[in-house]
Tab-separated table of C-alpha atoms in Angstrom:
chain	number	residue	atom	x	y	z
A	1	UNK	CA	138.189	146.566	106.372
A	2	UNK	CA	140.879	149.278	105.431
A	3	UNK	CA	140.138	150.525	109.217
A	4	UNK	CA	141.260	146.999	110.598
A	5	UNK	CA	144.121	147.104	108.240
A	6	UNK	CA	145.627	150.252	109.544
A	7	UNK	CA	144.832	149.673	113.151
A	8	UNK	CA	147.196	146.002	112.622
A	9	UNK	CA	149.591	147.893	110.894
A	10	UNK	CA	149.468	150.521	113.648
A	11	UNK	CA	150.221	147.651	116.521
A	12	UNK	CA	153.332	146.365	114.565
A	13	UNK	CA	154.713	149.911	114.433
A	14	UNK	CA	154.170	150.388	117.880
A	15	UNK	CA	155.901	146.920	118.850
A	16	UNK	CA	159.225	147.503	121.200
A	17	UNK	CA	161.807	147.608	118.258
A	18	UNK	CA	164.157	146.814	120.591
A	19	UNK	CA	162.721	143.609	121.759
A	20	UNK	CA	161.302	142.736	118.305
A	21	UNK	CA	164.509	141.676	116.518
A	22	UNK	CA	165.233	138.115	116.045
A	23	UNK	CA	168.309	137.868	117.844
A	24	UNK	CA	167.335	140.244	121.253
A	25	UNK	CA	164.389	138.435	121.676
A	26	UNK	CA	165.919	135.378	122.285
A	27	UNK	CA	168.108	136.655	124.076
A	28	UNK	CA	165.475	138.255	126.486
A	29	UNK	CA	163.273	135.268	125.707
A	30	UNK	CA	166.252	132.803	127.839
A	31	UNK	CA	166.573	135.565	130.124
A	32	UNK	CA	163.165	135.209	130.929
A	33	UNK	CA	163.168	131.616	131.980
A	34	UNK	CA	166.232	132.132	133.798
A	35	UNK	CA	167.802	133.884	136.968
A	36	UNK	CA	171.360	134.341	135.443
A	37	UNK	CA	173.172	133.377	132.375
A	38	UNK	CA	176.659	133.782	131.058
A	39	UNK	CA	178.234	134.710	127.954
A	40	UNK	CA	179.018	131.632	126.552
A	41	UNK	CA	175.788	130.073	127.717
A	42	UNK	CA	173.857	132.908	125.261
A	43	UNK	CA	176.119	132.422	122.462
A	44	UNK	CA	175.646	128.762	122.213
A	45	UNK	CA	171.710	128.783	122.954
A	46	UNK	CA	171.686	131.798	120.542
A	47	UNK	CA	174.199	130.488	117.992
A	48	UNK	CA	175.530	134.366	117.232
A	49	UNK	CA	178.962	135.302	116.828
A	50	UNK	CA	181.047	136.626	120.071
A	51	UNK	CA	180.747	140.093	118.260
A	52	UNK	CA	176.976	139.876	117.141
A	53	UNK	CA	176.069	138.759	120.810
A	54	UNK	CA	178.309	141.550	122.570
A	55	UNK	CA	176.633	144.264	119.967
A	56	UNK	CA	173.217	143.351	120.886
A	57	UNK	CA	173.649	143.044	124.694
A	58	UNK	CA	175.331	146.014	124.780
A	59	UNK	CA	172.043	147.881	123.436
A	60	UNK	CA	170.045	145.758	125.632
A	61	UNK	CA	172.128	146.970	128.622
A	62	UNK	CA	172.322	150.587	127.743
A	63	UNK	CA	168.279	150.207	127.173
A	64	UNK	CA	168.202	149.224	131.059
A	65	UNK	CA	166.661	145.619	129.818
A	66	UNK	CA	169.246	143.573	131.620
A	67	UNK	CA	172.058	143.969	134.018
A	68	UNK	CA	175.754	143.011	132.662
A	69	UNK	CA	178.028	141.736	135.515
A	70	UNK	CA	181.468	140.567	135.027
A	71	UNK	CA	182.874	138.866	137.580
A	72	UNK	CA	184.544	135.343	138.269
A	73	UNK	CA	183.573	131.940	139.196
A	74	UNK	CA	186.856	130.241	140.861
A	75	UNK	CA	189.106	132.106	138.419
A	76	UNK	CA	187.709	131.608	135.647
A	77	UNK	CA	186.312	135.088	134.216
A	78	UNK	CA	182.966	135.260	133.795
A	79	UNK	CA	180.213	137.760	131.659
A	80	UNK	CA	177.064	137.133	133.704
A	81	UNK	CA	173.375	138.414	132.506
A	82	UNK	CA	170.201	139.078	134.080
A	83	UNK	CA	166.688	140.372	133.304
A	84	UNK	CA	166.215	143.348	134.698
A	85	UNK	CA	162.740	144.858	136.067
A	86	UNK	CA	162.533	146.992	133.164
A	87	UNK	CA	163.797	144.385	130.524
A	88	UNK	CA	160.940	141.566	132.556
A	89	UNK	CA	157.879	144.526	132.071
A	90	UNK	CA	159.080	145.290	128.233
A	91	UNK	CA	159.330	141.410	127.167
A	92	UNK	CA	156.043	140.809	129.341
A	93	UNK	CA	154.345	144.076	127.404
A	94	UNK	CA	156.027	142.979	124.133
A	95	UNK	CA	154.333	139.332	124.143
A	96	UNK	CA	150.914	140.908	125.365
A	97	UNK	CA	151.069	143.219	121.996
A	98	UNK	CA	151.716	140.611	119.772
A	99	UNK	CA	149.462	137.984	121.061
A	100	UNK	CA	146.587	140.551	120.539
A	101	UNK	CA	148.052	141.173	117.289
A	102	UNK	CA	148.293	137.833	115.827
A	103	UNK	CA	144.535	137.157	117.251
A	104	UNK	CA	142.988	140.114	115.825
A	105	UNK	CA	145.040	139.290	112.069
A	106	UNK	CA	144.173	135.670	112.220
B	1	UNK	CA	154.171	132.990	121.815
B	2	UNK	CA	153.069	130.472	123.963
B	3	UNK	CA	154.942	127.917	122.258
B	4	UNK	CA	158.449	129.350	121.752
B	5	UNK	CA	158.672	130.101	125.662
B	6	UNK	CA	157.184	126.054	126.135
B	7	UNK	CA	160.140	125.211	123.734
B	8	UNK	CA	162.629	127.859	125.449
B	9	UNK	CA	161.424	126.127	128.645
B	10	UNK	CA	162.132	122.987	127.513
B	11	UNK	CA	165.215	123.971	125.871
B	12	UNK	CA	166.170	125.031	129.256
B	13	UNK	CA	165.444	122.219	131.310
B	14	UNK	CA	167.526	120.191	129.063
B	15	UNK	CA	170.644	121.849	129.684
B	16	UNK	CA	170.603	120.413	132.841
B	17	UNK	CA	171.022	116.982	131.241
B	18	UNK	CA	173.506	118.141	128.393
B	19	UNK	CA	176.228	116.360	129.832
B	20	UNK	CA	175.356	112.866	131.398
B	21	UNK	CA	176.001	114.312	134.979
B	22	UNK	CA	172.764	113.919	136.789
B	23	UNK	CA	172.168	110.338	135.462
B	24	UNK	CA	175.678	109.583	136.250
B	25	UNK	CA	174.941	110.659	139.887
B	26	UNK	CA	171.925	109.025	140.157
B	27	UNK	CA	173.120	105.827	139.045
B	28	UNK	CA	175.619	106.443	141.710
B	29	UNK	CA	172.538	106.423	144.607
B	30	UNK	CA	170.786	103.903	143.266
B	31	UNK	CA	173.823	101.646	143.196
B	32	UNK	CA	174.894	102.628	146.862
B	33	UNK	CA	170.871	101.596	147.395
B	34	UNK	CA	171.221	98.182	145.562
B	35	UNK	CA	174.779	97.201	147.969
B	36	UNK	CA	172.298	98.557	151.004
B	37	UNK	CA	169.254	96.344	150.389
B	38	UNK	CA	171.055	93.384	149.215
B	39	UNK	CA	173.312	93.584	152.356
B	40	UNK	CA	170.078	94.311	154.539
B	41	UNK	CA	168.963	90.839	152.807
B	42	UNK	CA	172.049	88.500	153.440
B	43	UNK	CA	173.078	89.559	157.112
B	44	UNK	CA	171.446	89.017	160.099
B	45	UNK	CA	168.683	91.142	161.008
B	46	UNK	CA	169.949	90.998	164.628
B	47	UNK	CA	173.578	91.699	163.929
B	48	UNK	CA	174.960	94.387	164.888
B	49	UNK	CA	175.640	95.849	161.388
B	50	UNK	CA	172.002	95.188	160.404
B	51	UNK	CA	170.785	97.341	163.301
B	52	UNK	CA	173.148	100.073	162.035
B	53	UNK	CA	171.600	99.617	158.286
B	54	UNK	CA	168.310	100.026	160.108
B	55	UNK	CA	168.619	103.362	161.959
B	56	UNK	CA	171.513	104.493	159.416
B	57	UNK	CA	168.685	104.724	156.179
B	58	UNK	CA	167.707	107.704	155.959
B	59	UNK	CA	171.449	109.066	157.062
B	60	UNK	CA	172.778	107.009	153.949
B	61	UNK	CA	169.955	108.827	151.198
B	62	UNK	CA	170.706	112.195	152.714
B	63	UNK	CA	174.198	111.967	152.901
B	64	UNK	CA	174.304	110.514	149.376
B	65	UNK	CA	171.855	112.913	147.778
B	66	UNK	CA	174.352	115.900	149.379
B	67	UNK	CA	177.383	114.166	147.995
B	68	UNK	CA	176.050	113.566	144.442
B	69	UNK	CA	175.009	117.718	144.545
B	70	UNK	CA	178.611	118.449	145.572
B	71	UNK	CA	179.668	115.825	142.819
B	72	UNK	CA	177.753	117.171	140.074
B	73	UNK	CA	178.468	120.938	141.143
B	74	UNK	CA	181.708	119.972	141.007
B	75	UNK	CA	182.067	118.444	137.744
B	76	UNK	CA	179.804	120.734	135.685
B	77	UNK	CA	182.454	123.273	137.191
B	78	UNK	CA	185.137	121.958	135.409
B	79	UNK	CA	183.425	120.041	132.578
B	80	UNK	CA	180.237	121.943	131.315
B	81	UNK	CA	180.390	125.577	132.168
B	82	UNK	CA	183.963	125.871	130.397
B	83	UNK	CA	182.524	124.550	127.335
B	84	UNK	CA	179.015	125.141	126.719
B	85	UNK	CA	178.308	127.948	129.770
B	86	UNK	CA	176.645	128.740	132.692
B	87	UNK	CA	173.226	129.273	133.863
B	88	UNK	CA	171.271	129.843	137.029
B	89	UNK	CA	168.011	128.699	137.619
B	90	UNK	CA	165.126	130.389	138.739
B	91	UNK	CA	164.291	129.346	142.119
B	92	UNK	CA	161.047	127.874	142.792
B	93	UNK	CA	159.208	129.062	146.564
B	94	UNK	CA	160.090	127.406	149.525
B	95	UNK	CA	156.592	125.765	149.001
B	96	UNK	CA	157.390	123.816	146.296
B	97	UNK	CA	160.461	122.020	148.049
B	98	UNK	CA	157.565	121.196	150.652
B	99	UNK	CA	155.206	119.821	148.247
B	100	UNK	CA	158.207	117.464	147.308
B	101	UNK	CA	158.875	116.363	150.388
B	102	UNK	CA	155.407	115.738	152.411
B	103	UNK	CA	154.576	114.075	148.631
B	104	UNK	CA	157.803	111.461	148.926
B	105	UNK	CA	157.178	111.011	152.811
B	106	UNK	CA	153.625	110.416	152.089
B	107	UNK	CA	154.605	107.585	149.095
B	108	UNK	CA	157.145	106.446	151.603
B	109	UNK	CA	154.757	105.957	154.548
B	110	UNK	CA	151.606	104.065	152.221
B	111	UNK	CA	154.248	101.736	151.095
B	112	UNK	CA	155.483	100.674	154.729
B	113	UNK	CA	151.213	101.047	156.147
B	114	UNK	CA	150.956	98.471	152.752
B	115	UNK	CA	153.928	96.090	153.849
B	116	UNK	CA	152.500	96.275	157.491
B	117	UNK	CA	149.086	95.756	156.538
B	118	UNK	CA	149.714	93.021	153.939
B	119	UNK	CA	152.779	90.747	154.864
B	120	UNK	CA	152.936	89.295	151.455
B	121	UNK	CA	153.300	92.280	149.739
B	122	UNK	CA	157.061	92.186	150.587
B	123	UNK	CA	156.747	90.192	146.993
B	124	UNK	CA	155.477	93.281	145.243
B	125	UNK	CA	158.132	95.364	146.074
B	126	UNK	CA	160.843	96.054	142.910
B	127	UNK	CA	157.589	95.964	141.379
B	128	UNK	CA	156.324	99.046	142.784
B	129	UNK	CA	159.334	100.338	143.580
B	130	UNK	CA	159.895	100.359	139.913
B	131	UNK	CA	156.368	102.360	139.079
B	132	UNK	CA	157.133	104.656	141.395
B	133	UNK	CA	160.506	105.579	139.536
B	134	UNK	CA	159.298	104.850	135.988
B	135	UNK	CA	156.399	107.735	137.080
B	136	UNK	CA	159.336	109.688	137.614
B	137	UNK	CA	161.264	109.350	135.165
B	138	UNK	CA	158.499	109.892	132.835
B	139	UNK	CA	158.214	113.204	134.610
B	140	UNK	CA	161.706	114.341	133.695
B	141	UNK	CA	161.266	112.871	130.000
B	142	UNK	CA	158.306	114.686	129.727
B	143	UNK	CA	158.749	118.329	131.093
B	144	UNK	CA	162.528	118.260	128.916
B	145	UNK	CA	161.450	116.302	125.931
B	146	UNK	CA	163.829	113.914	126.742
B	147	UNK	CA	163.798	110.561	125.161
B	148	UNK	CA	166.222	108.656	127.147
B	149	UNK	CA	164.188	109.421	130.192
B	150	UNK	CA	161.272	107.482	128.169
B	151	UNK	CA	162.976	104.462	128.061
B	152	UNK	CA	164.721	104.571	131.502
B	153	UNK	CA	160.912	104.635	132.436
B	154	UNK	CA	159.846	101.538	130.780
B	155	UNK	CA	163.164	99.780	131.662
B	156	UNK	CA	162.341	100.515	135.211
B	157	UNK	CA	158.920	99.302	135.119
B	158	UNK	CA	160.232	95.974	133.173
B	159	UNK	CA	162.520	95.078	135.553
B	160	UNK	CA	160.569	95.727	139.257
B	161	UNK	CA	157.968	93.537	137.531
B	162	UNK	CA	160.474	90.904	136.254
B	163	UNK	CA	162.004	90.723	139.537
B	164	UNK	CA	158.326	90.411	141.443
B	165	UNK	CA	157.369	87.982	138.958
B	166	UNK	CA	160.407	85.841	140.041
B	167	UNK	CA	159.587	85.946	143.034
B	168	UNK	CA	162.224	88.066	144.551
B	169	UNK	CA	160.916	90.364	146.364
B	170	UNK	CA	162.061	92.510	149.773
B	171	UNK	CA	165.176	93.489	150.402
B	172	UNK	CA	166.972	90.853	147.945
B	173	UNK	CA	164.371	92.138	144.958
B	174	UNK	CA	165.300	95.546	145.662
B	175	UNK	CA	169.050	94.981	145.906
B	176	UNK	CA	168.748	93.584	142.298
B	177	UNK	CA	166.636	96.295	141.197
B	178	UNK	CA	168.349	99.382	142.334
B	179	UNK	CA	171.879	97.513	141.082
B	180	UNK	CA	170.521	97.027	137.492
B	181	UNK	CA	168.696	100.322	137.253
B	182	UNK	CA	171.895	101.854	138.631
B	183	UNK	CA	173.748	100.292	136.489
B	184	UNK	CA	172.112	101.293	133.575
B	185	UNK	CA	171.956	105.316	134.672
B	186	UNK	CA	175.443	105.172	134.972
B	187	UNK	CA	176.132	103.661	131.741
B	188	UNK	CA	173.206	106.144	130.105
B	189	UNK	CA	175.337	109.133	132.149
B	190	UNK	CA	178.852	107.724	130.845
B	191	UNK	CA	177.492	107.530	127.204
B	192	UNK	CA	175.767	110.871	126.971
B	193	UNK	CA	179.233	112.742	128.688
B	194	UNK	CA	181.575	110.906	126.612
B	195	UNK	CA	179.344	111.993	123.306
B	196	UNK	CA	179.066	115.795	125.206
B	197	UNK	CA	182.607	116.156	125.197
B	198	UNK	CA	183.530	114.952	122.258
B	199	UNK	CA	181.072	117.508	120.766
B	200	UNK	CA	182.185	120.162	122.712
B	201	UNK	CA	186.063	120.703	122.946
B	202	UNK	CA	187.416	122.779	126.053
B	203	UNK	CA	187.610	126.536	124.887
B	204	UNK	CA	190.321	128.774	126.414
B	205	UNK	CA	189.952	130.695	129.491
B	206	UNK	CA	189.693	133.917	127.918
B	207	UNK	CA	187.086	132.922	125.192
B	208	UNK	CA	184.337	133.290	128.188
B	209	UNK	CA	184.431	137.020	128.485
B	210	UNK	CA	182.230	138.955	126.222
């Protein structure tokens, strides 16, 4: 029983911190379902402040999970976002974990 | 899991609908569909502008379909992405868009084997004309969770069988169909926009970049 116990609490630890806050992982969870999305589009699904969403992009692009591209549609600026390869394996590797997780606790 | 992506999914699919724009331009086709049948049924067959109604069909739903996409890409240009953002959908494969298509030409072509087959079944018309979309638009209300698209469903199934029950059927039945049901997207559109934009002031230019 204490065995099981420790091998759960062993496949939280080992869950993708960086995925497995509230606020990333919907971020990566729209990203998913999605080709592109832009700024404003993230902080309205998201409902995060301009500065929340910017901090946690910004660790999700220096992590390599998604591709940051500013550029302009007409000419109106625009902050565009996209899944990368990377960022698609570590959500799809993420879910996998804690599905197992969640079976094997209840 | 499975159930936040299904509601993410959903979520998503909604957005589409956010601000009245689709329904608007669909109520738009189906309108320009009501003026074609109920022309079709008050002119001549023989006249020359019946002939052109004829062969000009499918050149009217194509050209209108392409207009309403330039319409809508147009508007949600100005009016959605500005205020609530933008998104780009994943692309389905080339299949799918297939599927669609052999699927509506294959509905299209039992419905005129049935007319052929069946003279009287001109009667029936609005009436299945009106399954057929209430199928659809229970589709859409289904895969977005989107209640309006419920009831456009059952209004669409009311009225093709009030107007075969009356005993207008063909092209007159139709014209009166597609008007009302056009009608009433429009309105649904105009009432869901007006409400999106009152909820959703225009942010400035520079409130986009993150």
């Amino acid at each position: 029983m204490l065995d099981e116990t420790n091998k759960l609490v062993r496949q939280v630890a080992e869950l993708d911190r960086l995925v497995h806050e509230p606020a990333r992982l919907s971020i990566l969870t729209l990203l998913f379902m999605l080709d592109s999305a832009d700024f404003l589009y993230l902080q309205h699904e998201t409902g995060l402040t301009r500065g929340n969403l910017s901090s946690h992009l910004s660790k999700l692009e220096e992590a390599g999970y998604i591709h940051i591209e500013k550029t302009y549609r007409g000419k109106v600026p625009l902050t565009l976002c996209r899944l990368t390869e990377k960022g698609k394996d570590a959500f799809e590797l993420y879910r996998k974990q804690l599905k197992q997780f969640v079976d094997r606790a209840f | 899991m499975k159930d936040n992506l299904l509601e993410t999914k959903q979520r998503i699919f909604q957005y589409w609908y956010i601000d009245g724009l689709p329904e608007l331009a669909l109520g738009g086709i189906f309108l320009i569909l009501g003026l074609y049948f109920y022309i079709q049924a008050v002119i001549p067959n023989e006249s020359l502008l019946g002939q052109i109604l004829n062969v000009g069909f499918v050149v009217i739903i194509i050209g209108s379909v392409y207009l309403t996409r330039f319409l809508i890409g147009y508007f949600k240009n100005r009016l959605t992405y500005p205020r609530t953002g933008y998104v780009a959908y994943q692309r389905k494969p080339g299949q799918y868009r297939w599927i669609r298509v052999i699927l509506a030409m294959g509905i299209a072509a039992l419905v005129a084997g049935l007319i052929i087959a069946f003279p009287g079944y001109e009667k029936l018309m609005p009436a299945i004309t009106g399954i057929i979309l209430s199928f659809v638009f229970l589709i859409f209300g289904y895969r977005g969770s989107i209640l309006r698209f419920y009831l456009l469903s059952l209004i669409s199934l009311v009225l093709g069988g009030v107007f075969s029950f009356l005993g207008t059927g063909g092209n007159i039945g139709l014209g009166y169909y597609y008007f009302l049901i056009g009608l009433i997207c429009s309105l649904s559109g105009g009432c869901i926009l007006r409400s999106y934009l009152k909820k959703y002031p225009d942010k400035p230019e520079d409130d986009h970049v993150g």
